[in-house]
Amino acid sequence: EVQLVESGGGLVQPGGSLRLSCEASGFIFSRYWMSCVRQAPGKGLEWVANIRQDGSDKYYVDSVKGRFTISRDNAKSSLYLQMNSLRAEDTAVYYCARIEFHGSGSADWHFDLWGRGTLVTVSS
Amino acid sequence: DIQMTQSPSSLSASVGDRVTITCRASQSINRYFNWFQQKPGKAPKVLIYGASSLQSGVPSRFSGSGSGTDFTLTISSLQPEDFATYYCQQTYSFPITFGQGTRLEIK
């Protein structure tokens, strides 16, 4: 079955760290750009980061730059999000998503597969 | 950053209605634009990519149009399973941004 399964969420104090994992199965993980998207409770979707197939290119939303690091291990078909210096406003469900290119341009893509998400709560 | 503004923010409609949701980008994004549907407690699901291409498996009552700054999602005849929140998204430039969402409720 083609799927993404996130893990690693939980309750963490402000200033703390957490590492999220996303395990892929049913497809060749190393062929795809991957992404992280989050959703605060009752709020909309917020893109967090993208990573190229070989990990050589990474992009982040400004609010997490310098605090979060996206990485991957293609041998383990896994995506990671290392989150440091966590703040209350980082509280959200974190999704990993697969990027599918539908055209020839670098912006011609969409998220075609999502995990079920893992909840991160930052609170004292 | 490119701002994506959806309207309306919420909408009440009946089964069988034709519904249109719009999304406006703060600058031209060509057709680097997607629509998603999200149901409570579930991950989002892509409906339309590239502004007007229907994702495989999505019913043909969903359609998308537009380019540049103005985009629309149309549901030709609402079904009970369509009551959900809809989000637009631009992939023209980083940071990738979503609209605030349109909640479609049963009248």
PDB file of C-alpha atoms in Angstrom:
ATOM      1  CA  GLU A   1       0.000   0.000   0.000  1.00  0.00           C
ATOM      2  CA  VAL A   2       1.256   3.461  -0.889  1.00  0.00           C
ATOM      3  CA  GLN A   3       1.361   5.442   2.328  1.00  0.00           C
ATOM      4  CA  LEU A   4       3.158   7.864   4.602  1.00  0.00           C
ATOM      5  CA  VAL A   5       3.143   7.339   8.352  1.00  0.00           C
ATOM      6  CA  GLU A   6       4.268  10.073  10.725  1.00  0.00           C
ATOM      7  CA  SER A   7       5.500   9.558  14.263  1.00  0.00           C
ATOM      8  CA  GLY A   8       7.336  11.401  17.016  1.00  0.00           C
ATOM      9  CA  GLY A   9       4.768  13.960  18.059  1.00  0.00           C
ATOM     10  CA  GLY A  10       3.935  14.700  21.659  1.00  0.00           C
ATOM     11  CA  LEU A  11       3.997  17.264  24.441  1.00  0.00           C
ATOM     12  CA  VAL A  12       7.152  19.347  24.791  1.00  0.00           C
ATOM     13  CA  GLN A  13       7.991  22.405  26.864  1.00  0.00           C
ATOM     14  CA  PRO A  14       8.753  25.766  25.255  1.00  0.00           C
ATOM     15  CA  GLY A  15      12.392  25.857  24.230  1.00  0.00           C
ATOM     16  CA  GLY A  16      12.513  22.101  23.883  1.00  0.00           C
ATOM     17  CA  SER A  17      13.226  19.860  20.901  1.00  0.00           C
ATOM     18  CA  LEU A  18      11.434  17.117  19.072  1.00  0.00           C
ATOM     19  CA  ARG A  19      12.220  14.970  16.041  1.00  0.00           C
ATOM     20  CA  LEU A  20       9.391  13.912  13.780  1.00  0.00           C
ATOM     21  CA  SER A  21       9.690  10.951  11.428  1.00  0.00           C
ATOM     22  CA  CYS A  22       7.727  10.032   8.345  1.00  0.00           C
ATOM     23  CA  GLU A  23       8.102   6.533   6.943  1.00  0.00           C
ATOM     24  CA  ALA A  24       7.145   5.931   3.338  1.00  0.00           C
ATOM     25  CA  SER A  25       6.041   2.643   1.840  1.00  0.00           C
ATOM     26  CA  GLY A  26       4.650   1.338  -1.419  1.00  0.00           C
ATOM     27  CA  PHE A  27       6.652   3.648  -3.669  1.00  0.00           C
ATOM     28  CA  ILE A  28      10.261   4.529  -4.488  1.00  0.00           C
ATOM     29  CA  PHE A  29      10.874   7.226  -1.889  1.00  0.00           C
ATOM     30  CA  SER A  30      14.184   8.394  -3.368  1.00  0.00           C
ATOM     31  CA  ARG A  31      12.451   9.573  -6.552  1.00  0.00           C
ATOM     32  CA  TYR A  32      10.344  12.230  -4.857  1.00  0.00           C
ATOM     33  CA  TRP A  33      10.720  15.650  -3.364  1.00  0.00           C
ATOM     34  CA  MET A  34       9.049  15.630   0.051  1.00  0.00           C
ATOM     35  CA  SER A  35       7.452  18.264   2.227  1.00  0.00           C
ATOM     36  CA  CYS A  36       6.182  19.070   5.687  1.00  0.00           C
ATOM     37  CA  VAL A  37       2.935  20.968   6.227  1.00  0.00           C
ATOM     38  CA  ARG A  38       1.384  21.861   9.562  1.00  0.00           C
ATOM     39  CA  GLN A  39      -2.021  22.841  10.862  1.00  0.00           C
ATOM     40  CA  ALA A  40      -2.575  24.550  14.179  1.00  0.00           C
ATOM     41  CA  PRO A  41      -5.709  23.432  16.054  1.00  0.00           C
ATOM     42  CA  GLY A  42      -8.773  24.837  14.305  1.00  0.00           C
ATOM     43  CA  LYS A  43      -6.638  26.763  11.818  1.00  0.00           C
ATOM     44  CA  GLY A  44      -5.611  26.500   8.193  1.00  0.00           C
ATOM     45  CA  LEU A  45      -2.734  24.789   6.451  1.00  0.00           C
ATOM     46  CA  GLU A  46       0.787  26.174   6.658  1.00  0.00           C
ATOM     47  CA  TRP A  47       3.664  24.927   4.509  1.00  0.00           C
ATOM     48  CA  VAL A  48       6.808  24.312   6.569  1.00  0.00           C
ATOM     49  CA  ALA A  49       9.582  22.885   4.377  1.00  0.00           C
ATOM     50  CA  ASN A  50      10.512  21.048   1.171  1.00  0.00           C
ATOM     51  CA  ILE A  51      13.482  18.783   0.465  1.00  0.00           C
ATOM     52  CA  ARG A  52      14.866  17.545  -2.844  1.00  0.00           C
ATOM     53  CA  GLN A  53      15.230  13.853  -3.610  1.00  0.00           C
ATOM     54  CA  ASP A  54      18.898  13.715  -2.608  1.00  0.00           C
ATOM     55  CA  GLY A  55      18.595  16.236   0.222  1.00  0.00           C
ATOM     56  CA  SER A  56      20.747  18.814  -1.577  1.00  0.00           C
ATOM     57  CA  ASP A  57      18.052  21.520  -1.672  1.00  0.00           C
ATOM     58  CA  LYS A  58      15.866  22.557   1.225  1.00  0.00           C
ATOM     59  CA  TYR A  59      13.377  25.383   1.612  1.00  0.00           C
ATOM     60  CA  TYR A  60      11.712  26.653   4.782  1.00  0.00           C
ATOM     61  CA  VAL A  61       9.020  29.071   5.852  1.00  0.00           C
ATOM     62  CA  ASP A  62      10.619  32.062   7.585  1.00  0.00           C
ATOM     63  CA  SER A  63       9.022  31.307  10.956  1.00  0.00           C
ATOM     64  CA  VAL A  64      11.026  28.062  11.341  1.00  0.00           C
ATOM     65  CA  LYS A  65      14.308  29.002   9.659  1.00  0.00           C
ATOM     66  CA  GLY A  66      17.221  28.394  11.997  1.00  0.00           C
ATOM     67  CA  ARG A  67      15.079  26.267  14.328  1.00  0.00           C
ATOM     68  CA  PHE A  68      13.797  23.403  12.158  1.00  0.00           C
ATOM     69  CA  THR A  69      15.804  21.109   9.883  1.00  0.00           C
ATOM     70  CA  ILE A  70      14.281  18.826   7.294  1.00  0.00           C
ATOM     71  CA  SER A  71      16.305  15.774   6.258  1.00  0.00           C
ATOM     72  CA  ARG A  72      15.840  12.347   4.751  1.00  0.00           C
ATOM     73  CA  ASP A  73      17.340   8.880   4.676  1.00  0.00           C
ATOM     74  CA  ASN A  74      16.513   7.293   1.348  1.00  0.00           C
ATOM     75  CA  ALA A  75      17.884   3.916   2.450  1.00  0.00           C
ATOM     76  CA  LYS A  76      15.227   3.902   5.175  1.00  0.00           C
ATOM     77  CA  SER A  77      12.533   5.583   3.052  1.00  0.00           C
ATOM     78  CA  SER A  78      12.172   8.128   5.798  1.00  0.00           C
ATOM     79  CA  LEU A  79      11.758  11.872   6.152  1.00  0.00           C
ATOM     80  CA  TYR A  80      12.667  13.735   9.312  1.00  0.00           C
ATOM     81  CA  LEU A  81      11.888  17.118  10.826  1.00  0.00           C
ATOM     82  CA  GLN A  82      14.182  18.156  13.658  1.00  0.00           C
ATOM     83  CA  MET A  83      12.473  20.896  15.636  1.00  0.00           C
ATOM     84  CA  ASN A  84      14.487  22.940  18.127  1.00  0.00           C
ATOM     85  CA  SER A  85      13.690  25.995  20.251  1.00  0.00           C
ATOM     86  CA  LEU A  86      10.018  25.140  20.090  1.00  0.00           C
ATOM     87  CA  ARG A  87       7.423  27.809  20.758  1.00  0.00           C
ATOM     88  CA  ALA A  88       3.765  27.687  21.681  1.00  0.00           C
ATOM     89  CA  GLU A  89       2.906  28.814  18.156  1.00  0.00           C
ATOM     90  CA  ASP A  90       4.522  25.641  16.772  1.00  0.00           C
ATOM     91  CA  THR A  91       1.665  23.629  18.274  1.00  0.00           C
ATOM     92  CA  ALA A  92       0.043  21.860  15.335  1.00  0.00           C
ATOM     93  CA  VAL A  93      -0.601  18.624  13.534  1.00  0.00           C
ATOM     94  CA  TYR A  94       2.425  18.027  11.319  1.00  0.00           C
ATOM     95  CA  TYR A  95       1.895  16.259   8.022  1.00  0.00           C
ATOM     96  CA  CYS A  96       4.431  14.883   5.618  1.00  0.00           C
ATOM     97  CA  ALA A  97       3.453  15.030   1.978  1.00  0.00           C
ATOM     98  CA  ARG A  98       4.825  13.690  -1.276  1.00  0.00           C
ATOM     99  CA  ILE A  99       5.430  16.099  -4.138  1.00  0.00           C
ATOM    100  CA  GLU A 100       4.347  15.136  -7.605  1.00  0.00           C
ATOM    101  CA  PHE A 101       5.555  17.152 -10.590  1.00  0.00           C
ATOM    102  CA  HIS A 102       2.867  17.488 -13.244  1.00  0.00           C
ATOM    103  CA  GLY A 103       4.741  19.642 -15.718  1.00  0.00           C
ATOM    104  CA  SER A 104       8.198  20.606 -16.871  1.00  0.00           C
ATOM    105  CA  GLY A 105       8.636  23.668 -14.696  1.00  0.00           C
ATOM    106  CA  SER A 106      10.126  23.737 -11.220  1.00  0.00           C
ATOM    107  CA  ALA A 107       6.857  25.149  -9.864  1.00  0.00           C
ATOM    108  CA  ASP A 108       4.600  22.636 -11.632  1.00  0.00           C
ATOM    109  CA  TRP A 109       3.892  20.407  -8.668  1.00  0.00           C
ATOM    110  CA  HIS A 110       1.288  19.440  -6.097  1.00  0.00           C
ATOM    111  CA  PHE A 111       1.017  17.316  -2.968  1.00  0.00           C
ATOM    112  CA  ASP A 112      -0.425  13.995  -4.131  1.00  0.00           C
ATOM    113  CA  LEU A 113       0.010  11.874  -1.019  1.00  0.00           C
ATOM    114  CA  TRP A 114      -0.295  12.858   2.647  1.00  0.00           C
ATOM    115  CA  GLY A 115       0.273  11.101   5.931  1.00  0.00           C
ATOM    116  CA  ARG A 116      -2.322  11.171   8.701  1.00  0.00           C
ATOM    117  CA  GLY A 117      -0.257  13.637  10.707  1.00  0.00           C
ATOM    118  CA  THR A 118       1.259  13.721  14.177  1.00  0.00           C
ATOM    119  CA  LEU A 119       0.307  16.238  16.858  1.00  0.00           C
ATOM    120  CA  VAL A 120       2.962  18.418  18.450  1.00  0.00           C
ATOM    121  CA  THR A 121       1.919  20.363  21.538  1.00  0.00           C
ATOM    122  CA  VAL A 122       4.284  22.983  22.958  1.00  0.00           C
ATOM    123  CA  SER A 123       3.207  23.903  26.443  1.00  0.00           C
ATOM    124  CA  SER A 124       4.539  24.194  29.963  1.00  0.00           C
TER     125      SER A 124
ATOM    126  CA  ASP B   1       5.301  36.457   0.236  1.00  0.00           C
ATOM    127  CA  ILE B   2       2.331  35.755  -2.022  1.00  0.00           C
ATOM    128  CA  GLN B   3      -0.967  36.110  -0.191  1.00  0.00           C
ATOM    129  CA  MET B   4      -3.813  33.820  -1.184  1.00  0.00           C
ATOM    130  CA  THR B   5      -7.298  35.097  -0.341  1.00  0.00           C
ATOM    131  CA  GLN B   6     -10.293  32.807  -0.610  1.00  0.00           C
ATOM    132  CA  SER B   7     -13.907  33.845  -0.712  1.00  0.00           C
ATOM    133  CA  PRO B   8     -16.209  33.201   0.854  1.00  0.00           C
ATOM    134  CA  SER B   9     -14.688  32.015   4.140  1.00  0.00           C
ATOM    135  CA  SER B  10     -17.791  29.932   4.742  1.00  0.00           C
ATOM    136  CA  LEU B  11     -20.711  28.880   2.653  1.00  0.00           C
ATOM    137  CA  SER B  12     -23.989  27.101   3.302  1.00  0.00           C
ATOM    138  CA  ALA B  13     -25.460  25.094   0.446  1.00  0.00           C
ATOM    139  CA  SER B  14     -27.800  22.215  -0.250  1.00  0.00           C
ATOM    140  CA  VAL B  15     -27.268  18.871  -1.918  1.00  0.00           C
ATOM    141  CA  GLY B  16     -27.582  19.369  -5.642  1.00  0.00           C
ATOM    142  CA  ASP B  17     -26.493  23.020  -5.588  1.00  0.00           C
ATOM    143  CA  ARG B  18     -23.821  24.426  -7.858  1.00  0.00           C
ATOM    144  CA  VAL B  19     -21.096  26.041  -5.775  1.00  0.00           C
ATOM    145  CA  THR B  20     -18.200  28.280  -6.697  1.00  0.00           C
ATOM    146  CA  ILE B  21     -15.259  29.174  -4.462  1.00  0.00           C
ATOM    147  CA  THR B  22     -12.758  31.778  -5.546  1.00  0.00           C
ATOM    148  CA  CYS B  23      -9.118  32.401  -4.682  1.00  0.00           C
ATOM    149  CA  ARG B  24      -7.115  35.492  -5.481  1.00  0.00           C
ATOM    150  CA  ALA B  25      -3.324  35.705  -5.415  1.00  0.00           C
ATOM    151  CA  SER B  26      -1.581  38.928  -4.419  1.00  0.00           C
ATOM    152  CA  GLN B  27       0.531  38.729  -7.585  1.00  0.00           C
ATOM    153  CA  SER B  28       0.456  36.710 -10.775  1.00  0.00           C
ATOM    154  CA  ILE B  29       1.223  33.030 -10.237  1.00  0.00           C
ATOM    155  CA  ASN B  30       0.587  31.811 -13.784  1.00  0.00           C
ATOM    156  CA  ARG B  31      -1.120  28.453 -13.291  1.00  0.00           C
ATOM    157  CA  TYR B  32       1.040  27.235 -10.418  1.00  0.00           C
ATOM    158  CA  PHE B  33      -2.024  26.638  -8.318  1.00  0.00           C
ATOM    159  CA  ASN B  34      -3.821  23.760  -6.625  1.00  0.00           C
ATOM    160  CA  TRP B  35      -7.084  23.074  -4.762  1.00  0.00           C
ATOM    161  CA  PHE B  36      -7.410  20.744  -1.764  1.00  0.00           C
ATOM    162  CA  GLN B  37     -10.320  19.320   0.204  1.00  0.00           C
ATOM    163  CA  GLN B  38     -10.047  18.526   3.891  1.00  0.00           C
ATOM    164  CA  LYS B  39     -12.566  16.737   6.078  1.00  0.00           C
ATOM    165  CA  PRO B  40     -12.472  16.953   9.890  1.00  0.00           C
ATOM    166  CA  GLY B  41      -9.688  14.895  11.415  1.00  0.00           C
ATOM    167  CA  LYS B  42      -8.314  13.900   8.027  1.00  0.00           C
ATOM    168  CA  ALA B  43      -5.373  14.921   5.886  1.00  0.00           C
ATOM    169  CA  PRO B  44      -6.027  17.202   2.914  1.00  0.00           C
ATOM    170  CA  LYS B  45      -6.611  15.662  -0.486  1.00  0.00           C
ATOM    171  CA  VAL B  46      -5.764  17.263  -3.815  1.00  0.00           C
ATOM    172  CA  LEU B  47      -8.709  17.891  -6.125  1.00  0.00           C
ATOM    173  CA  ILE B  48      -7.307  20.115  -8.844  1.00  0.00           C
ATOM    174  CA  TYR B  49      -3.683  20.771  -9.814  1.00  0.00           C
ATOM    175  CA  GLY B  50      -2.209  23.182 -12.317  1.00  0.00           C
ATOM    176  CA  ALA B  51      -5.336  25.323 -11.897  1.00  0.00           C
ATOM    177  CA  SER B  52      -7.598  23.096 -13.988  1.00  0.00           C
ATOM    178  CA  SER B  53      -6.391  19.473 -14.076  1.00  0.00           C
ATOM    179  CA  LEU B  54      -8.560  16.992 -12.217  1.00  0.00           C
ATOM    180  CA  GLN B  55      -6.636  14.640  -9.941  1.00  0.00           C
ATOM    181  CA  SER B  56      -7.154  10.980 -10.751  1.00  0.00           C
ATOM    182  CA  GLY B  57     -10.047   9.517  -8.813  1.00  0.00           C
ATOM    183  CA  VAL B  58     -11.720  12.867  -8.103  1.00  0.00           C
ATOM    184  CA  PRO B  59     -15.326  13.076  -9.341  1.00  0.00           C
ATOM    185  CA  SER B  60     -15.906  15.101 -12.491  1.00  0.00           C
ATOM    186  CA  ARG B  61     -18.355  17.412 -10.698  1.00  0.00           C
ATOM    187  CA  PHE B  62     -15.246  19.228  -9.464  1.00  0.00           C
ATOM    188  CA  SER B  63     -13.600  21.642 -11.862  1.00  0.00           C
ATOM    189  CA  GLY B  64     -11.067  24.421 -11.672  1.00  0.00           C
ATOM    190  CA  SER B  65     -10.278  27.429 -13.800  1.00  0.00           C
ATOM    191  CA  GLY B  66      -8.221  30.574 -13.843  1.00  0.00           C
ATOM    192  CA  SER B  67      -4.700  31.847 -14.327  1.00  0.00           C
ATOM    193  CA  GLY B  68      -2.644  34.800 -13.225  1.00  0.00           C
ATOM    194  CA  THR B  69      -4.268  36.055 -10.034  1.00  0.00           C
ATOM    195  CA  ASP B  70      -7.854  34.782 -10.088  1.00  0.00           C
ATOM    196  CA  PHE B  71      -8.954  31.168  -9.733  1.00  0.00           C
ATOM    197  CA  THR B  72     -12.207  29.322  -9.153  1.00  0.00           C
ATOM    198  CA  LEU B  73     -13.257  25.912  -7.916  1.00  0.00           C
ATOM    199  CA  THR B  74     -16.703  24.799  -9.022  1.00  0.00           C
ATOM    200  CA  ILE B  75     -18.720  21.885  -7.739  1.00  0.00           C
ATOM    201  CA  SER B  76     -21.454  21.332 -10.291  1.00  0.00           C
ATOM    202  CA  SER B  77     -23.892  19.396  -8.090  1.00  0.00           C
ATOM    203  CA  LEU B  78     -23.098  19.123  -4.399  1.00  0.00           C
ATOM    204  CA  GLN B  79     -23.101  15.667  -2.874  1.00  0.00           C
ATOM    205  CA  PRO B  80     -23.280  14.888   0.859  1.00  0.00           C
ATOM    206  CA  GLU B  81     -19.619  13.865   0.923  1.00  0.00           C
ATOM    207  CA  ASP B  82     -18.536  17.285  -0.439  1.00  0.00           C
ATOM    208  CA  PHE B  83     -19.220  19.122   2.790  1.00  0.00           C
ATOM    209  CA  ALA B  84     -15.700  19.929   3.923  1.00  0.00           C
ATOM    210  CA  THR B  85     -13.129  22.725   3.993  1.00  0.00           C
ATOM    211  CA  TYR B  86     -11.423  23.726   0.758  1.00  0.00           C
ATOM    212  CA  TYR B  87      -7.985  25.308   0.442  1.00  0.00           C
ATOM    213  CA  CYS B  88      -6.172  26.894  -2.441  1.00  0.00           C
ATOM    214  CA  GLN B  89      -2.374  26.861  -2.723  1.00  0.00           C
ATOM    215  CA  GLN B  90       0.275  28.527  -4.845  1.00  0.00           C
ATOM    216  CA  THR B  91       3.549  26.844  -5.787  1.00  0.00           C
ATOM    217  CA  TYR B  92       4.867  29.757  -7.883  1.00  0.00           C
ATOM    218  CA  SER B  93       7.442  30.811  -5.311  1.00  0.00           C
ATOM    219  CA  PHE B  94       8.682  30.117  -1.822  1.00  0.00           C
ATOM    220  CA  PRO B  95       7.301  30.362   0.747  1.00  0.00           C
ATOM    221  CA  ILE B  96       4.510  28.158  -0.525  1.00  0.00           C
ATOM    222  CA  THR B  97       1.241  29.618   0.723  1.00  0.00           C
ATOM    223  CA  PHE B  98      -2.326  28.449   1.189  1.00  0.00           C
ATOM    224  CA  GLY B  99      -5.558  30.358   1.309  1.00  0.00           C
ATOM    225  CA  GLN B 100      -7.306  30.615   4.663  1.00  0.00           C
ATOM    226  CA  GLY B 101      -9.866  28.000   3.727  1.00  0.00           C
ATOM    227  CA  THR B 102     -13.546  27.927   2.764  1.00  0.00           C
ATOM    228  CA  ARG B 103     -15.823  25.897   4.996  1.00  0.00           C
ATOM    229  CA  LEU B 104     -18.699  24.397   3.036  1.00  0.00           C
ATOM    230  CA  GLU B 105     -21.619  23.524   5.274  1.00  0.00           C
ATOM    231  CA  ILE B 106     -24.983  21.896   4.786  1.00  0.00           C
ATOM    232  CA  LYS B 107     -27.900  24.332   4.601  1.00  0.00           C
TER     233      LYS B 107
END
